[in-house]
Tab-separated table of C-alpha atoms and ligand atoms in Angstrom:
chain	number	residue	atom	x	y	z
A	5	MET	CA	-132.099	55.817	-36.682
A	6	ALA	CA	-133.188	55.370	-40.232
A	7	ASP	CA	-135.099	57.096	-42.781
A	8	PRO	CA	-138.535	54.938	-42.841
A	9	ALA	CA	-138.850	56.074	-46.331
A	10	SER	CA	-135.438	54.259	-47.614
A	11	GLY	CA	-134.116	52.895	-45.307
A	12	ARG	CA	-130.878	54.442	-44.700
A	13	THR	CA	-129.770	57.226	-42.329
A	14	PRO	CA	-128.476	60.191	-43.534
A	15	LEU	CA	-125.370	61.374	-42.052
A	16	LEU	CA	-123.494	64.815	-41.668
A	17	ILE	CA	-119.806	63.473	-39.704
A	18	ASP	CA	-117.174	65.720	-38.305
A	19	VAL	CA	-114.528	64.692	-37.644
A	20	ASP	CA	-110.868	65.551	-36.549
A	21	THR	CA	-109.350	62.732	-38.250
A	22	GLY	CA	-106.962	61.583	-35.985
A	23	ILE	CA	-106.735	57.762	-35.865
A	24	ASP	CA	-109.704	56.813	-34.801
A	25	ASP	CA	-111.664	59.106	-37.078
A	26	SER	CA	-110.160	57.151	-39.684
A	27	LEU	CA	-111.708	53.559	-38.599
A	28	ALA	CA	-115.147	55.394	-37.890
A	29	LEU	CA	-115.103	56.825	-41.927
A	30	LEU	CA	-114.282	53.193	-42.756
A	31	TYR	CA	-116.955	51.753	-41.000
A	32	ALA	CA	-119.450	54.503	-42.200
A	33	CYS	CA	-118.188	53.752	-45.623
A	34	ALA	CA	-118.655	50.099	-44.905
A	35	SER	CA	-122.553	50.537	-43.532
A	36	PRO	CA	-124.922	49.352	-45.862
A	37	GLU	CA	-127.427	51.476	-44.232
A	38	ALA	CA	-125.488	54.534	-43.757
A	39	GLU	CA	-125.938	57.120	-46.333
A	40	ILE	CA	-122.813	59.875	-46.194
A	41	VAL	CA	-124.533	63.352	-46.682
A	42	GLY	CA	-120.804	65.113	-46.402
A	43	VAL	CA	-118.177	65.118	-44.020
A	44	THR	CA	-116.617	68.445	-42.298
A	45	CYS	CA	-113.015	69.200	-40.500
A	46	VAL	CA	-112.231	70.738	-37.578
A	47	SER	CA	-108.806	71.234	-35.532
A	48	GLY	CA	-108.422	68.897	-32.992
A	49	ASN	CA	-106.232	65.774	-33.155
A	50	VAL	CA	-104.096	67.760	-36.045
A	51	GLU	CA	-104.754	70.941	-37.221
A	52	ALA	CA	-108.147	71.837	-39.743
A	53	SER	CA	-105.726	71.375	-42.910
A	54	GLN	CA	-104.147	68.594	-42.324
A	55	VAL	CA	-107.725	66.558	-40.770
A	56	ALA	CA	-109.079	67.582	-44.835
A	57	LEU	CA	-106.083	65.764	-46.354
A	58	ASN	CA	-106.838	63.188	-44.174
A	59	THR	CA	-110.103	62.538	-44.689
A	60	LEU	CA	-109.574	63.173	-48.451
A	61	ALA	CA	-107.240	60.539	-48.601
A	62	VAL	CA	-109.553	57.647	-46.476
A	63	LEU	CA	-112.616	58.713	-48.098
A	64	GLU	CA	-110.342	57.875	-51.421
A	65	LEU	CA	-108.902	54.765	-49.577
A	66	ALA	CA	-112.424	53.734	-48.800
A	67	GLY	CA	-113.550	54.274	-52.264
A	68	ARG	CA	-115.788	57.183	-51.562
A	69	SER	CA	-114.357	60.344	-53.416
A	70	ASP	CA	-117.870	61.197	-54.065
A	71	VAL	CA	-118.369	62.248	-50.807
A	72	GLU	CA	-118.002	65.731	-50.494
A	73	VAL	CA	-115.485	67.058	-47.427
A	74	ALA	CA	-115.729	70.564	-46.062
A	75	ILE	CA	-112.571	72.509	-44.064
A	76	GLY	CA	-114.331	74.348	-41.274
A	77	ARG	CA	-112.547	76.708	-38.263
A	78	ARG	CA	-109.157	75.783	-37.881
A	79	VAL	CA	-108.682	77.257	-34.229
A	80	PRO	CA	-111.355	76.776	-30.935
A	81	LEU	CA	-113.500	79.232	-30.366
A	82	VAL	CA	-112.003	81.157	-27.440
A	83	ARG	CA	-108.608	79.366	-26.910
A	84	GLU	CA	-105.697	78.344	-28.426
A	85	LEU	CA	-105.639	75.232	-30.519
A	86	ARG	CA	-103.649	72.058	-28.930
A	87	THR	CA	-103.389	68.769	-31.005
A	88	ALA	CA	-102.083	65.414	-30.104
A	89	PRO	CA	-98.919	64.311	-32.048
A	90	ASP	CA	-98.079	61.981	-29.383
A	91	THR	CA	-101.771	59.694	-29.269
A	92	HIS	CA	-101.955	60.245	-33.359
A	93	GLY	CA	-99.292	60.856	-34.913
A	94	PRO	CA	-97.719	64.189	-36.434
A	95	ARG	CA	-99.962	64.088	-39.860
A	96	GLY	CA	-103.083	62.044	-37.426
A	97	LEU	CA	-102.364	58.656	-39.059
A	98	GLY	CA	-99.869	57.002	-37.006
A	99	TYR	CA	-97.344	55.413	-39.172
A	100	ALA	CA	-99.644	55.459	-42.087
A	101	GLU	CA	-98.852	56.657	-45.277
A	102	LEU	CA	-101.860	57.118	-48.523
A	103	PRO	CA	-101.587	58.901	-51.437
A	104	ASP	CA	-102.389	62.467	-51.529
A	105	PRO	CA	-105.753	63.133	-52.367
A	106	GLN	CA	-106.550	63.451	-55.879
A	107	ARG	CA	-109.087	65.877	-55.447
A	108	PRO	CA	-110.194	69.157	-53.903
A	109	LEU	CA	-112.085	69.740	-50.593
A	110	ALA	CA	-115.550	71.583	-51.165
A	111	THR	CA	-115.616	75.461	-51.614
A	112	ARG	CA	-118.070	75.795	-49.363
A	113	HIS	CA	-117.377	76.342	-45.403
A	114	ALA	CA	-117.851	73.220	-42.982
A	115	ALA	CA	-120.762	75.124	-41.175
A	116	ASP	CA	-122.358	75.975	-44.437
A	117	LEU	CA	-122.217	72.124	-45.337
A	118	ILE	CA	-124.060	71.649	-42.001
A	119	ILE	CA	-126.592	74.401	-42.488
A	120	GLU	CA	-127.411	73.978	-46.251
A	121	GLU	CA	-127.682	70.426	-45.773
A	122	ALA	CA	-129.988	70.234	-42.258
A	123	ARG	CA	-132.304	72.565	-44.206
A	124	SER	CA	-132.685	70.731	-47.464
A	125	ARG	CA	-134.182	67.503	-45.670
A	126	PRO	CA	-135.933	68.693	-42.047
A	127	GLY	CA	-135.852	66.103	-39.420
A	128	LYS	CA	-133.744	63.616	-41.496
A	129	VAL	CA	-130.263	63.761	-41.300
A	130	THR	CA	-128.622	62.691	-37.954
A	131	LEU	CA	-125.219	64.496	-36.926
A	132	VAL	CA	-122.496	62.798	-35.618
A	133	THR	CA	-119.201	64.527	-33.656
A	134	LEU	CA	-116.193	62.782	-33.819
A	135	GLY	CA	-114.097	65.676	-32.874
A	136	PRO	CA	-113.875	69.169	-30.645
A	137	LEU	CA	-117.356	70.870	-31.063
A	138	THR	CA	-116.133	74.442	-32.891
A	139	ASN	CA	-117.666	73.461	-36.465
A	140	LEU	CA	-120.983	72.692	-34.781
A	141	ALA	CA	-120.818	75.667	-32.909
A	142	VAL	CA	-120.001	78.183	-35.575
A	143	ALA	CA	-122.938	76.508	-37.409
A	144	LEU	CA	-125.585	76.911	-35.085
A	145	LEU	CA	-124.299	80.715	-34.406
A	146	LEU	CA	-125.371	81.191	-38.188
A	147	GLU	CA	-128.702	79.246	-37.838
A	148	PRO	CA	-130.221	78.613	-34.402
A	149	GLN	CA	-132.855	76.344	-35.167
A	150	LEU	CA	-129.801	73.902	-36.148
A	151	PRO	CA	-131.267	71.337	-33.652
A	152	ARG	CA	-134.843	71.395	-34.852
A	153	LEU	CA	-134.175	71.101	-38.507
A	154	VAL	CA	-131.844	67.983	-37.948
A	155	ARG	CA	-132.933	64.764	-36.414
A	156	ARG	CA	-130.954	63.778	-33.706
A	157	LEU	CA	-126.763	64.675	-32.622
A	158	VAL	CA	-124.868	61.963	-31.785
A	159	LEU	CA	-121.458	63.054	-30.169
A	160	MET	CA	-118.531	61.384	-28.835
A	161	GLY	CA	-116.976	63.608	-26.036
A	162	GLY	CA	-116.879	63.485	-22.130
A	163	SER	CA	-116.467	61.964	-19.131
A	164	TYR	CA	-119.770	61.326	-17.107
A	165	ARG	CA	-119.041	58.947	-14.789
A	166	SER	CA	-115.382	57.989	-15.353
A	167	ALA	CA	-111.832	60.093	-15.142
A	168	GLY	CA	-110.064	62.176	-17.975
A	169	ASN	CA	-108.262	61.580	-20.644
A	170	THR	CA	-106.740	65.194	-21.473
A	171	ALA	CA	-106.837	66.096	-17.565
A	172	PRO	CA	-108.135	64.568	-14.570
A	173	THR	CA	-111.847	65.370	-15.221
A	174	SER	CA	-111.466	66.355	-18.900
A	175	GLU	CA	-112.024	64.374	-22.346
A	176	TRP	CA	-109.845	65.551	-25.475
A	177	ASN	CA	-112.851	66.732	-27.015
A	178	VAL	CA	-114.568	68.942	-24.832
A	179	ALA	CA	-111.126	69.914	-23.631
A	180	VAL	CA	-109.939	71.151	-26.483
A	181	ASP	CA	-112.898	73.138	-27.161
A	182	PRO	CA	-115.160	73.424	-23.740
A	183	GLU	CA	-117.008	76.944	-24.747
A	184	ALA	CA	-117.801	74.924	-28.063
A	185	MET	CA	-119.251	71.980	-26.133
A	186	GLN	CA	-121.528	74.519	-23.771
A	187	LEU	CA	-122.998	76.108	-26.765
A	188	VAL	CA	-123.715	72.695	-28.433
A	189	LEU	CA	-125.261	71.275	-24.979
A	190	ARG	CA	-127.409	74.384	-24.359
A	191	ALA	CA	-129.097	74.488	-28.078
A	192	PHE	CA	-128.971	70.729	-28.757
A	193	GLY	CA	-130.372	69.848	-25.170
A	194	ALA	CA	-133.111	72.549	-25.631
A	195	PRO	CA	-136.574	71.075	-23.943
A	196	ASP	CA	-138.079	72.052	-27.077
A	197	VAL	CA	-135.802	70.340	-29.128
A	198	PRO	CA	-137.712	67.260	-30.647
A	199	GLN	CA	-134.912	64.217	-29.582
A	200	ARG	CA	-132.354	64.752	-27.200
A	201	PRO	CA	-128.171	64.530	-27.966
A	202	LEU	CA	-126.490	61.101	-27.510
A	203	ALA	CA	-123.224	61.658	-25.811
A	204	LEU	CA	-121.030	58.520	-26.198
A	205	GLY	CA	-117.945	59.548	-23.264
A	206	LEU	CA	-115.126	57.627	-22.337
A	207	ASP	CA	-117.292	56.006	-19.832
A	208	VAL	CA	-118.643	53.508	-22.879
A	209	THR	CA	-115.683	54.164	-25.728
A	210	GLU	CA	-113.053	52.689	-23.256
A	211	HIS	CA	-114.614	49.828	-23.030
A	212	ALA	CA	-114.464	49.456	-26.937
A	213	LYS	CA	-110.937	48.010	-26.446
A	214	LEU	CA	-108.766	47.228	-29.932
A	215	THR	CA	-106.724	44.080	-29.842
A	216	PRO	CA	-104.228	42.719	-32.541
A	217	ASP	CA	-106.837	39.791	-32.395
A	218	HIS	CA	-109.672	41.917	-33.481
A	219	LEU	CA	-107.163	43.050	-36.597
A	220	GLU	CA	-106.227	39.688	-37.230
A	221	HIS	CA	-109.734	38.519	-37.510
A	222	LEU	CA	-110.762	41.773	-39.797
A	223	ALA	CA	-107.751	41.338	-42.046
A	224	ARG	CA	-108.492	37.593	-42.540
A	225	ARG	CA	-111.911	38.580	-43.261
A	226	ALA	CA	-110.302	40.448	-46.106
A	227	GLY	CA	-107.959	37.528	-47.213
A	228	CYS	CA	-104.357	38.943	-46.050
A	229	ARG	CA	-102.735	38.982	-42.722
A	230	SER	CA	-102.965	42.148	-40.207
A	231	ASP	CA	-99.757	43.888	-42.256
A	232	GLY	CA	-102.297	43.573	-45.326
A	233	SER	CA	-100.001	41.073	-47.280
A	234	SER	CA	-102.276	38.397	-49.176
A	235	LEU	CA	-102.600	35.451	-47.780
A	236	SER	CA	-102.722	33.698	-51.454
A	237	GLY	CA	-99.988	35.282	-52.832
A	238	GLY	CA	-101.829	37.919	-54.763
A	239	ARG	CA	-101.175	42.081	-53.819
A	240	PRO	CA	-101.316	43.433	-50.582
A	241	ASN	CA	-104.540	44.799	-49.207
A	242	ALA	CA	-104.148	48.891	-49.286
A	243	VAL	CA	-107.271	49.166	-46.358
A	244	VAL	CA	-105.801	46.319	-44.025
A	245	ARG	CA	-102.081	47.522	-44.318
A	246	PHE	CA	-103.376	51.342	-43.527
A	247	LEU	CA	-105.532	49.902	-40.291
A	248	GLY	CA	-102.091	47.804	-39.892
A	249	ASP	CA	-99.845	51.094	-39.824
A	250	ALA	CA	-102.532	53.408	-38.046
A	251	LEU	CA	-103.043	51.304	-35.487
A	252	ARG	CA	-99.404	50.793	-35.037
A	253	PHE	CA	-98.826	53.804	-33.599
A	254	TYR	CA	-102.133	54.297	-31.593
A	255	MET	CA	-101.359	50.897	-29.818
A	256	GLU	CA	-97.873	51.820	-28.975
A	257	PHE	CA	-99.267	54.632	-27.516
A	258	HIS	CA	-101.898	53.068	-25.375
A	259	SER	CA	-99.327	50.515	-24.407
A	260	ARG	CA	-97.407	53.341	-22.880
A	261	SER	CA	-100.057	55.254	-21.665
A	262	ASP	CA	-102.899	53.240	-20.421
A	263	GLY	CA	-100.679	50.053	-19.876
A	264	PHE	CA	-102.228	47.678	-22.645
A	265	TYR	CA	-101.164	46.623	-25.543
A	266	GLY	CA	-104.225	47.874	-28.111
A	267	ALA	CA	-105.934	50.906	-28.732
A	268	PHE	CA	-109.161	52.306	-27.542
A	269	ILE	CA	-111.264	53.328	-30.545
A	270	HIS	CA	-113.840	55.931	-29.307
A	271	ASP	CA	-115.402	57.634	-32.717
A	272	PRO	CA	-116.302	54.284	-34.631
A	273	LEU	CA	-118.306	53.086	-31.504
A	274	ALA	CA	-119.954	56.674	-31.598
A	275	LEU	CA	-120.826	56.145	-35.141
A	276	ALA	CA	-121.998	52.606	-34.966
A	277	ALA	CA	-124.497	53.651	-32.175
A	278	ALA	CA	-125.568	56.830	-34.272
A	279	LEU	CA	-126.668	53.747	-37.206
A	280	ASP	CA	-127.499	51.697	-34.068
A	281	PRO	CA	-128.606	53.429	-31.008
A	282	SER	CA	-129.609	49.873	-29.593
A	283	LEU	CA	-125.835	49.162	-29.045
A	284	VAL	CA	-126.119	51.278	-26.116
A	285	ARG	CA	-127.948	52.026	-22.690
A	286	THR	CA	-128.299	55.521	-21.996
A	287	VAL	CA	-129.897	57.937	-18.963
A	288	PRO	CA	-130.988	61.190	-19.463
A	289	VAL	CA	-129.508	63.516	-17.600
A	290	THR	CA	-128.354	67.476	-16.825
A	291	VAL	CA	-124.878	67.997	-18.030
A	292	GLU	CA	-122.985	71.656	-17.868
A	293	VAL	CA	-119.225	71.996	-18.827
A	294	GLU	CA	-116.946	73.756	-16.622
A	295	VAL	CA	-115.493	77.043	-18.555
A	296	GLY	CA	-114.060	78.524	-16.096
A	297	GLY	CA	-112.017	75.939	-14.084
A	298	ILE	CA	-108.887	76.164	-12.522
A	299	LEU	CA	-108.194	72.109	-12.332
A	300	THR	CA	-111.505	71.165	-14.422
A	301	THR	CA	-111.984	73.194	-17.453
A	302	GLY	CA	-113.862	70.609	-19.802
A	303	GLU	CA	-115.147	68.756	-17.239
A	304	THR	CA	-118.488	67.556	-18.355
A	305	VAL	CA	-119.918	67.742	-14.897
A	306	THR	CA	-123.151	65.734	-14.850
A	307	ASP	CA	-125.983	65.692	-11.949
A	308	TRP	CA	-126.272	62.421	-11.743
A	309	ARG	CA	-128.293	63.305	-8.413
A	310	ARG	CA	-130.872	66.100	-10.061
A	311	THR	CA	-129.753	68.348	-6.850
A	312	TRP	CA	-130.350	71.482	-9.670
A	313	GLY	CA	-133.865	69.703	-10.254
A	314	ARG	CA	-133.604	70.948	-14.543
A	315	PRO	CA	-135.588	68.467	-17.239
A	316	PRO	CA	-131.918	66.688	-18.631
A	317	ASN	CA	-130.196	67.958	-21.657
A	318	LEU	CA	-128.551	64.972	-22.701
A	319	ASP	CA	-128.599	61.385	-23.211
A	320	VAL	CA	-125.345	59.872	-21.886
A	321	ALA	CA	-124.579	56.124	-22.902
A	322	VAL	CA	-123.819	53.966	-19.867
A	323	SER	CA	-122.964	51.287	-21.247
A	324	ALA	CA	-122.369	49.767	-24.524
A	325	ASP	CA	-122.371	46.458	-26.224
A	326	VAL	CA	-118.581	45.925	-27.342
A	327	GLU	CA	-119.002	42.583	-28.489
A	328	THR	CA	-121.545	43.044	-31.034
A	329	PHE	CA	-119.937	46.246	-32.179
A	330	PHE	CA	-116.606	44.718	-32.736
A	331	THR	CA	-118.213	41.313	-34.585
A	332	ARG	CA	-120.091	44.382	-37.134
A	333	PHE	CA	-116.908	46.142	-37.311
A	334	GLN	CA	-114.617	43.695	-38.037
A	335	ASP	CA	-117.121	41.952	-40.631
A	336	ARG	CA	-118.390	45.560	-42.237
A	337	VAL	CA	-114.468	46.692	-42.780
A	338	GLY	CA	-113.181	43.643	-43.843
A	339	ARG	CA	-115.802	43.185	-46.298
A	340	LEU	CA	-115.010	46.568	-47.799
A	341	ALA	CA	-111.574	45.877	-47.209
A	342	ALA	CA	-112.101	42.461	-49.767
A	343	GLY	CA	-113.824	44.232	-52.045
A	344	ARG	CA	-111.346	47.178	-52.682
A	345	ALA	CA	-108.889	44.260	-52.927
A	346	GLY	CA	-111.407	42.738	-55.738
A	347	VAL	CA	-110.751	39.419	-53.171
A	348	ALA	CA	-114.265	37.888	-52.705
A	349	SER	CA	-115.721	37.897	-49.690
B	417	BDR	C1	-111.577	61.687	-28.499
B	417	BDR	O1	-110.033	62.303	-28.665
B	417	BDR	C2	-109.769	62.018	-30.045
B	417	BDR	O2	-107.970	62.135	-29.633
B	417	BDR	C3	-110.210	60.976	-30.620
B	417	BDR	O3	-110.065	60.853	-32.020
B	417	BDR	C4	-111.142	60.603	-29.699
B	417	BDR	O4	-112.343	61.442	-31.035
B	417	BDR	C5	-111.376	60.737	-27.516
B	417	BDR	O5	-111.555	61.596	-26.498
B	418	CA	CA1	-111.958	62.152	-32.958
């Protein structure tokens, strides 16, 4: 989805940083074809002000203190906020501790940043959401034309053919703010929007299973071990050390709740697919969000057999080339880590 003029893909990334969000941010920073226009923060894995601190700190770690970071809405549209300290740690980055960020947040609200940047280059920006859809829903309420002002929306959220991870049939990002997802789907999935949104749900993101071996490869690419210690006796690699500390927590969580010592890295796969949609195979379908259920609130109800007879509103990813994705993830983030430590790669 590169802009033909620049060859780069302008991205607005909405996050609830979160361990896998932090990996997605590092992947974006490490991708030469990505132009990060701004990053907006929403409550989800942790509360929005902690999300903002984490996001600033991760961007600083990656050497990208120039990227504007704005905070958005702190609670879902109508429901009470819930967070995920068991999955991501009390502050959202597992066991990792990063220095306090050295710069302030943007003075504009996340929704304003999204709207103003989309308006400033109509049809160019790809919106990527890696958390609950609250900020995007607020932006839509302020600017109903938003779906026609951006190139495409790519979202990590939902479980279309597989089990949920928050309730039996619902996925976290949708479950936290189902009304926001409903609003977003209706607006971005309208028939006159030039490109249908792309959704990566658990169906594909749970195939992106990061193991200690992946981390080891990435670390070697950066000239160090997976705890960040240098192979040649130099100083520790801060990026790899961060990854090791954050992922240890995430892997322990998955080992308790999913039965393997590794981690689903949902958000980096979604970010990678926003930059290169050929990483996923998609099917256009009609999807509604359950907002009134007793057992199923937040379920992405998908009309696979077209019983509703309505035009599709979402391109749902049904398979992903996770091998290519992991090769890119290791190479790119490994190179970034090497560069930050001044190691030739
Ligand atoms: C999603 O939920 C969050 O915990 C992750 O960051 C990811 O965006 C996966 O369901
Ligand atoms: Ca997330």
